[in-house]
Short mmCIF file of C-alpha atoms in Angstrom, two decimals:
data_model
loop_
_atom_site.label_atom_id
_atom_site.label_comp_id
_atom_site.label_asym_id
_atom_site.label_seq_id
_atom_site.Cartn_x
_atom_site.Cartn_y
_atom_site.Cartn_z
CA MET A 1261 103.76 123.15 112.01
CA SER A 1262 105.52 120.41 110.13
CA ARG A 1263 104.67 116.87 111.15
CA ALA A 1264 107.67 115.12 109.65
CA ARG A 1265 107.50 111.43 110.50
CA SER A 1266 110.98 111.27 111.93
CA ARG A 1267 110.20 114.00 114.47
CA ARG A 1268 106.81 113.07 115.86
CA PRO A 1269 106.51 109.28 116.23
CA LEU A 1270 103.17 107.93 117.36
CA ALA A 1271 102.93 106.45 120.82
CA ALA A 1272 102.22 102.72 120.95
CA ILE A 1273 98.73 101.57 121.81
CA ALA A 1274 97.45 98.03 122.02
CA SER A 1275 94.22 96.25 122.70
CA CYS A 1276 93.47 95.12 126.23
CA THR A 1277 92.29 91.73 124.99
CA ALA A 1278 94.36 88.95 126.48
CA LEU A 1279 95.51 85.93 124.54
CA THR A 1280 93.01 83.21 125.27
CA THR A 1281 94.92 80.35 123.70
CA ALA A 1282 98.47 79.11 124.02
CA VAL A 1283 100.52 79.46 120.87
CA LEU A 1284 101.83 76.20 119.49
CA LEU A 1285 105.10 76.77 117.72
CA SER A 1286 105.76 73.38 116.15
CA GLY A 1287 104.15 70.91 113.78
CA CYS A 1288 103.42 73.49 111.09
CA SER A 1289 104.49 73.60 107.46
CA SER A 1290 104.15 76.25 104.78
CA SER A 1291 102.23 73.98 102.41
CA GLY A 1292 98.58 74.49 101.54
CA THR A 1293 97.38 71.33 103.31
CA ALA A 1294 98.14 69.99 106.77
CA ASP A 1295 97.37 66.33 107.55
CA SER A 1296 97.67 64.81 111.01
CA SER A 1297 98.48 61.14 111.49
CA SER A 1298 94.88 60.36 112.40
CA SER A 1299 91.53 62.01 111.78
CA SER A 1300 88.71 62.36 114.30
CA ARG A 1301 85.72 60.23 113.32
CA GLY A 1302 87.30 59.85 109.89
CA SER A 1303 86.30 63.44 109.17
CA PHE A 1304 88.23 66.42 107.85
CA VAL A 1305 88.00 70.18 108.05
CA SER A 1306 88.22 72.52 105.07
CA MET A 1307 89.54 76.07 105.32
CA VAL A 1308 88.79 78.66 102.64
CA THR A 1309 90.05 82.24 102.44
CA PRO A 1310 90.71 84.91 99.81
CA GLU A 1311 94.24 86.23 99.18
CA SER A 1312 95.77 82.82 99.84
CA THR A 1313 99.24 83.89 98.73
CA GLY A 1314 99.60 86.77 101.20
CA GLU A 1315 101.37 86.86 104.56
CA TYR A 1316 98.21 87.66 106.49
CA TYR A 1317 96.34 84.51 105.51
CA GLY A 1318 99.60 82.57 105.49
CA ALA A 1319 99.98 83.36 109.19
CA MET A 1320 96.34 82.38 109.75
CA TYR A 1321 96.99 79.05 108.01
CA CYS A 1322 99.93 78.42 110.33
CA GLY A 1323 97.72 78.85 113.38
CA ALA A 1324 95.01 76.58 111.97
CA LYS A 1325 97.54 73.91 111.02
CA ALA A 1326 99.07 73.90 114.49
CA ALA A 1327 95.69 73.51 116.18
CA ALA A 1328 94.63 70.82 113.70
CA ALA A 1329 97.77 68.81 114.40
CA LYS A 1330 97.19 69.09 118.14
CA ALA A 1331 93.57 67.95 117.80
CA GLY A 1332 94.36 65.11 115.39
CA ILE A 1333 92.17 66.59 112.66
CA LYS A 1334 92.87 66.48 108.94
CA LEU A 1335 92.87 70.04 107.55
CA LYS A 1336 92.53 70.95 103.87
CA ILE A 1337 93.23 74.56 102.90
CA GLN A 1338 92.09 76.24 99.69
CA GLY A 1339 91.92 79.85 98.65
CA THR A 1340 92.06 82.38 95.86
CA PRO A 1341 94.82 84.89 95.07
CA GLU A 1342 92.20 87.66 94.95
CA THR A 1343 89.33 89.00 97.03
CA THR A 1344 86.47 88.90 94.53
CA VAL A 1345 83.22 87.19 95.51
CA ASP A 1346 83.01 85.23 92.24
CA ALA A 1347 86.46 83.71 92.63
CA GLU A 1348 85.92 82.63 96.22
CA MET A 1349 82.37 81.45 95.55
CA GLN A 1350 83.66 78.90 93.07
CA VAL A 1351 86.10 77.56 95.65
CA VAL A 1352 83.45 77.44 98.39
CA GLN A 1353 81.01 75.57 96.19
CA SER A 1354 83.71 73.09 95.23
CA VAL A 1355 84.64 72.55 98.88
CA LEU A 1356 81.03 72.08 99.99
CA ALA A 1357 80.65 69.34 97.36
CA THR A 1358 83.29 67.32 99.27
CA ASN A 1359 81.11 67.45 102.42
CA PRO A 1360 83.73 68.46 105.00
CA GLY A 1361 83.02 67.66 108.63
CA GLY A 1362 83.71 71.28 109.51
CA LEU A 1363 84.41 74.52 107.65
CA LEU A 1364 86.67 77.45 108.53
CA LEU A 1365 85.75 80.34 106.24
CA THR A 1366 86.86 83.91 105.74
CA VAL A 1367 84.92 86.12 103.32
CA TRP A 1368 85.18 89.80 102.36
CA ASP A 1369 81.49 90.17 101.55
CA ASN A 1370 79.34 89.36 104.57
CA GLU A 1371 76.08 88.84 102.67
CA ALA A 1372 77.03 87.16 99.39
CA PHE A 1373 77.64 83.70 100.89
CA ASN A 1374 74.53 83.40 103.07
CA GLN A 1375 72.45 81.37 100.60
CA THR A 1376 75.34 79.21 99.41
CA LEU A 1377 76.14 78.08 102.95
CA ALA A 1378 72.55 77.66 104.13
CA SER A 1379 72.25 73.95 103.28
CA TYR A 1380 75.56 73.24 105.03
CA THR A 1381 74.75 75.04 108.26
CA ASP A 1382 71.10 73.89 108.24
CA ALA A 1383 72.42 70.32 108.23
CA GLY A 1384 74.09 71.05 111.55
CA LYS A 1385 77.64 71.18 110.21
CA PRO A 1386 79.96 73.52 112.17
CA LEU A 1387 80.98 76.77 110.46
CA ILE A 1388 83.58 78.88 112.25
CA MET A 1389 84.79 82.14 110.76
CA PRO A 1390 88.26 83.54 111.47
CA ASP A 1391 88.38 87.28 110.67
CA SER A 1392 84.88 87.16 109.21
CA PHE A 1393 81.17 86.57 109.80
CA LEU A 1394 77.90 86.16 107.89
CA SER A 1395 75.16 88.77 108.11
CA ASN A 1396 72.57 86.05 108.83
CA ASP A 1397 74.53 84.87 111.91
CA LYS A 1398 74.49 81.23 110.75
CA PHE A 1399 77.90 80.38 112.11
CA LEU A 1400 79.16 79.11 115.46
CA GLN A 1401 81.76 81.74 116.17
CA SER A 1402 83.69 84.59 114.60
CA VAL A 1403 87.28 85.09 115.80
CA ARG A 1404 88.52 88.50 114.77
CA THR A 1405 89.94 91.92 115.63
CA ASP A 1406 87.60 94.57 117.01
CA SER A 1407 87.70 96.54 113.78
CA TYR A 1408 85.75 99.53 115.05
CA GLN A 1409 87.60 100.02 118.34
CA SER A 1410 91.09 99.45 116.95
CA SER A 1411 90.50 102.09 114.26
CA TYR A 1412 88.84 104.50 116.69
CA ASP A 1413 91.77 104.29 119.09
CA ALA A 1414 94.31 104.69 116.29
CA ALA A 1415 92.60 107.89 115.15
CA VAL A 1416 92.56 109.30 118.68
CA GLN A 1417 96.27 108.55 119.04
CA ALA A 1418 97.10 110.17 115.69
CA LEU A 1419 95.19 113.34 116.51
CA LYS A 1420 96.94 113.57 119.86
CA ASP A 1421 100.49 112.79 118.82
CA PHE A 1422 100.48 114.85 115.64
CA ARG A 1423 98.40 117.67 117.12
CA ILE A 1424 96.11 117.69 114.10
CA ASP A 1425 93.29 120.11 114.89
CA SER A 1426 92.25 121.46 111.48
CA GLY A 1427 92.06 120.41 107.86
CA LYS A 1428 90.64 117.35 106.15
CA VAL A 1429 90.75 113.57 106.51
CA LEU A 1430 90.49 110.93 103.77
CA ILE A 1431 89.48 107.31 104.37
CA VAL A 1432 90.29 104.78 101.66
CA THR A 1433 88.46 101.49 102.07
CA ASP A 1434 86.54 98.57 100.54
CA SER A 1435 82.91 98.51 99.40
CA PRO A 1436 80.09 98.58 101.99
CA GLY A 1437 79.60 94.83 101.50
CA ASN A 1438 82.75 94.28 103.56
CA ALA A 1439 81.37 94.80 107.06
CA LEU A 1440 84.72 94.55 108.86
CA GLN A 1441 86.35 97.23 106.75
CA SER A 1442 83.22 99.37 107.01
CA ASP A 1443 83.63 99.12 110.78
CA ARG A 1444 87.24 100.22 110.45
CA ALA A 1445 86.24 103.24 108.38
CA LYS A 1446 83.40 104.14 110.75
CA GLY A 1447 85.57 103.78 113.85
CA PHE A 1448 88.18 106.12 112.43
CA LYS A 1449 85.58 108.61 111.19
CA ASP A 1450 83.70 108.66 114.52
CA ALA A 1451 86.90 109.28 116.46
CA VAL A 1452 87.91 112.16 114.19
CA GLU A 1453 84.49 113.80 114.39
CA LYS A 1454 84.23 113.37 118.16
CA ASN A 1455 87.74 114.47 119.04
CA SER A 1456 88.56 117.19 116.50
CA HIS A 1457 87.19 119.81 114.13
CA LEU A 1458 88.60 118.10 111.04
CA LYS A 1459 86.31 117.45 108.09
CA VAL A 1460 86.10 113.84 106.89
CA LEU A 1461 85.88 113.66 103.11
CA LYS A 1462 83.66 111.19 101.26
CA TYR A 1463 84.93 107.62 101.53
CA GLN A 1464 86.94 106.35 98.59
CA TYR A 1465 85.94 102.76 97.79
CA VAL A 1466 88.86 101.03 96.10
CA GLY A 1467 88.60 97.46 97.37
CA GLY A 1468 92.16 96.20 97.70
CA ASP A 1469 93.27 97.79 94.43
CA ALA A 1470 96.51 99.72 94.98
CA ALA A 1471 96.27 101.56 91.64
CA LYS A 1472 92.77 102.84 92.44
CA ALA A 1473 93.90 103.89 95.91
CA ALA A 1474 96.85 105.81 94.49
CA GLN A 1475 94.55 107.63 92.06
CA ALA A 1476 92.08 108.43 94.82
CA VAL A 1477 94.63 109.93 97.18
CA THR A 1478 96.39 111.84 94.39
CA ALA A 1479 93.08 113.42 93.40
CA ALA A 1480 92.30 114.21 97.03
CA THR A 1481 95.60 115.95 97.65
CA SER A 1482 95.18 117.97 94.46
CA ALA A 1483 91.69 119.13 95.44
CA ASN A 1484 92.43 119.63 99.15
CA SER A 1485 95.61 121.48 100.02
CA ASP A 1486 94.73 121.02 103.71
CA LEU A 1487 94.56 117.22 103.62
CA LYS A 1488 96.18 116.32 106.94
CA LEU A 1489 95.36 112.69 107.60
CA VAL A 1490 94.68 109.55 105.51
CA PHE A 1491 93.48 106.18 106.79
CA SER A 1492 93.72 103.05 104.62
CA THR A 1493 91.76 99.99 105.78
CA ASN A 1494 93.59 97.14 104.01
CA ILE A 1495 96.95 96.20 102.57
CA GLY A 1496 96.22 97.00 98.92
CA ALA A 1497 94.63 100.33 99.73
CA GLY A 1498 97.53 101.22 102.01
CA THR A 1499 100.11 100.40 99.34
CA GLY A 1500 98.34 102.68 96.89
CA VAL A 1501 97.91 105.50 99.41
CA ALA A 1502 101.60 105.40 100.30
CA SER A 1503 102.52 105.58 96.61
CA GLY A 1504 100.03 108.37 95.92
CA LEU A 1505 101.19 110.52 98.81
CA THR A 1506 104.81 110.13 97.71
CA SER A 1507 103.96 111.03 94.12
CA ALA A 1508 102.02 114.08 95.27
CA GLY A 1509 104.86 115.23 97.51
CA ALA A 1510 102.49 115.22 100.50
CA HIS A 1511 105.24 114.36 102.98
CA ASP A 1512 103.51 116.00 105.95
CA THR A 1513 100.20 114.21 105.46
CA VAL A 1514 99.89 111.60 108.19
CA HIS A 1515 99.10 108.08 106.94
CA ILE A 1516 97.67 105.42 109.25
CA GLY A 1517 97.26 101.97 107.69
CA TYR A 1518 95.71 98.64 108.62
CA ASP A 1519 97.79 95.42 108.66
CA THR A 1520 101.50 94.68 108.84
CA SER A 1521 102.71 92.77 105.80
CA LYS A 1522 106.47 92.74 105.28
CA ALA A 1523 106.21 95.37 102.55
CA GLN A 1524 104.11 97.59 104.80
CA VAL A 1525 106.56 97.29 107.67
CA GLU A 1526 109.41 98.29 105.40
CA ALA A 1527 107.31 101.21 104.18
CA LEU A 1528 106.70 102.19 107.80
CA ARG A 1529 110.43 102.20 108.44
CA SER A 1530 110.99 104.39 105.37
CA GLY A 1531 108.26 106.86 106.38
CA ALA A 1532 105.50 105.95 103.91
CA TYR A 1533 103.29 105.13 106.90
CA ASP A 1534 103.17 106.80 110.30
CA ALA A 1535 101.59 103.79 111.99
CA LEU A 1536 100.09 100.38 111.19
CA ILE A 1537 97.38 98.49 113.03
CA GLY A 1538 98.74 94.97 113.47
CA GLN A 1539 96.30 92.09 113.97
CA SER A 1540 96.71 88.51 115.23
CA PRO A 1541 95.97 86.26 112.23
CA TYR A 1542 97.87 83.32 113.73
CA GLN A 1543 95.64 83.41 116.78
CA MET A 1544 92.52 83.73 114.62
CA GLY A 1545 93.44 80.55 112.78
CA TYR A 1546 94.54 78.71 115.92
CA GLN A 1547 91.53 79.57 118.06
CA SER A 1548 89.07 78.84 115.24
CA MET A 1549 90.59 75.42 114.56
CA GLU A 1550 90.94 74.69 118.27
CA LEU A 1551 87.19 75.16 118.75
CA MET A 1552 86.48 73.10 115.64
CA GLY A 1553 88.63 70.28 117.02
CA GLN A 1554 86.80 70.35 120.34
CA ILE A 1555 83.47 70.01 118.55
CA LEU A 1556 84.53 67.25 116.15
CA ASN A 1557 86.30 65.33 118.92
CA GLY A 1558 83.18 65.49 121.09
CA ASP A 1559 84.82 67.61 123.80
CA LYS A 1560 82.30 70.39 123.28
CA LYS A 1561 78.80 70.54 121.83
CA ALA A 1562 78.06 73.11 119.16
CA ASP A 1563 75.03 74.40 121.04
CA SER A 1564 77.21 75.09 124.09
CA VAL A 1565 79.32 77.70 122.28
CA GLY A 1566 78.22 80.86 124.05
CA GLU A 1567 80.33 83.63 122.53
CA LYS A 1568 79.31 84.51 118.99
CA THR A 1569 82.30 86.84 118.59
CA VAL A 1570 85.76 86.53 120.14
CA HIS A 1571 88.17 89.44 119.69
CA THR A 1572 91.87 88.76 119.32
CA PRO A 1573 94.66 91.21 120.31
CA TRP A 1574 95.91 94.03 118.11
CA LYS A 1575 98.62 96.66 118.44
CA LEU A 1576 99.49 100.00 116.85
CA ILE A 1577 102.94 99.49 115.30
CA THR A 1578 105.16 102.55 114.87
CA ALA A 1579 108.73 103.22 113.80
CA ASP A 1580 109.56 103.52 117.49
CA ASN A 1581 108.21 100.13 118.58
CA VAL A 1582 108.41 97.99 115.43
CA ASN A 1583 111.57 96.25 116.67
CA ASP A 1584 110.25 95.60 120.20
CA ALA A 1585 109.90 91.96 121.22
CA ASP A 1586 106.19 92.42 121.97
CA SER A 1587 105.55 93.78 118.48
CA ALA A 1588 106.90 90.71 116.70
CA LYS A 1589 103.70 88.67 117.10
CA PHE A 1590 101.75 91.43 115.33
CA LEU A 1591 103.97 91.39 112.23
CA TYR A 1592 102.63 88.92 109.66
CA ASN A 1593 104.77 85.95 108.73
CA ALA A 1594 103.67 83.02 106.57
CA ASP A 1595 106.68 80.95 107.67
CA CYS A 1596 105.07 78.65 110.24
CA SER A 1597 108.38 77.93 111.95
CA ALA A 1598 108.64 81.64 112.82
CA ASN A 1599 105.20 81.96 114.44
#
């Protein structure tokens, strides 16, 4: 049976996590640094992420800036245009040398930064991690999507709506050092194996490299005529998978992707994706900076922070619901005035 995208749209599913923080819609610019008129205790907060030029982290910056302005905290944002450990490590080391009063940090490798940050956290400085965490747990709180559950539920929905009950599945993801994306891959794989008889092929580790992802999926379609479903766990991988499937003429292979950049949303509308898992980067930035402000302003003590992990909402975006009002907050936008 053909599973043409225009005929069998996926049903919408969303996380049951409620928004825990009000969204502040003003006082935010698109620049790399946000300064309030005054600074608590004369301190400042640094924020470091990879992929600083993308819409995902741009939306996260907007949230952090809004919360910083509300708390009266000076916020300095720095990042790298790539996701490599070496590039971000240089930025982190440079930032630590300025001795920020607090640090918001997102990393792709959950082990590589443990030693570098040890002296900072051991000194009692607050480290809060939007969309990230360290394997040694030396941070106050991680504010992120439930990577495993969101991917598990997306796989269940795809199997149901496309009635996929035989064939093979390919998962294209980042290296095992990226714990969040490993959770995405595992969630999807577990759902497929528990709810179907499909065979999951060996993971293809491409990082966020679109060219590598395209090569991987082209090779997979050539070697497996019964490839029915592909899951890509990040924007770069998804871009490459979409290109590879188009080049291979695999129009009936269902493609579920993670994230909702503008290019991905347009690709969803054109049929290069069947569904996208949209996260809440604005909320990740806002809630992380809100907690940081409470600590630096003396409204909350660091040792009173009880929840190590806070999950923000997510939603499965499809061609059917992409224009719904509720979906808008899950589509990434680096224009702070639009968040």
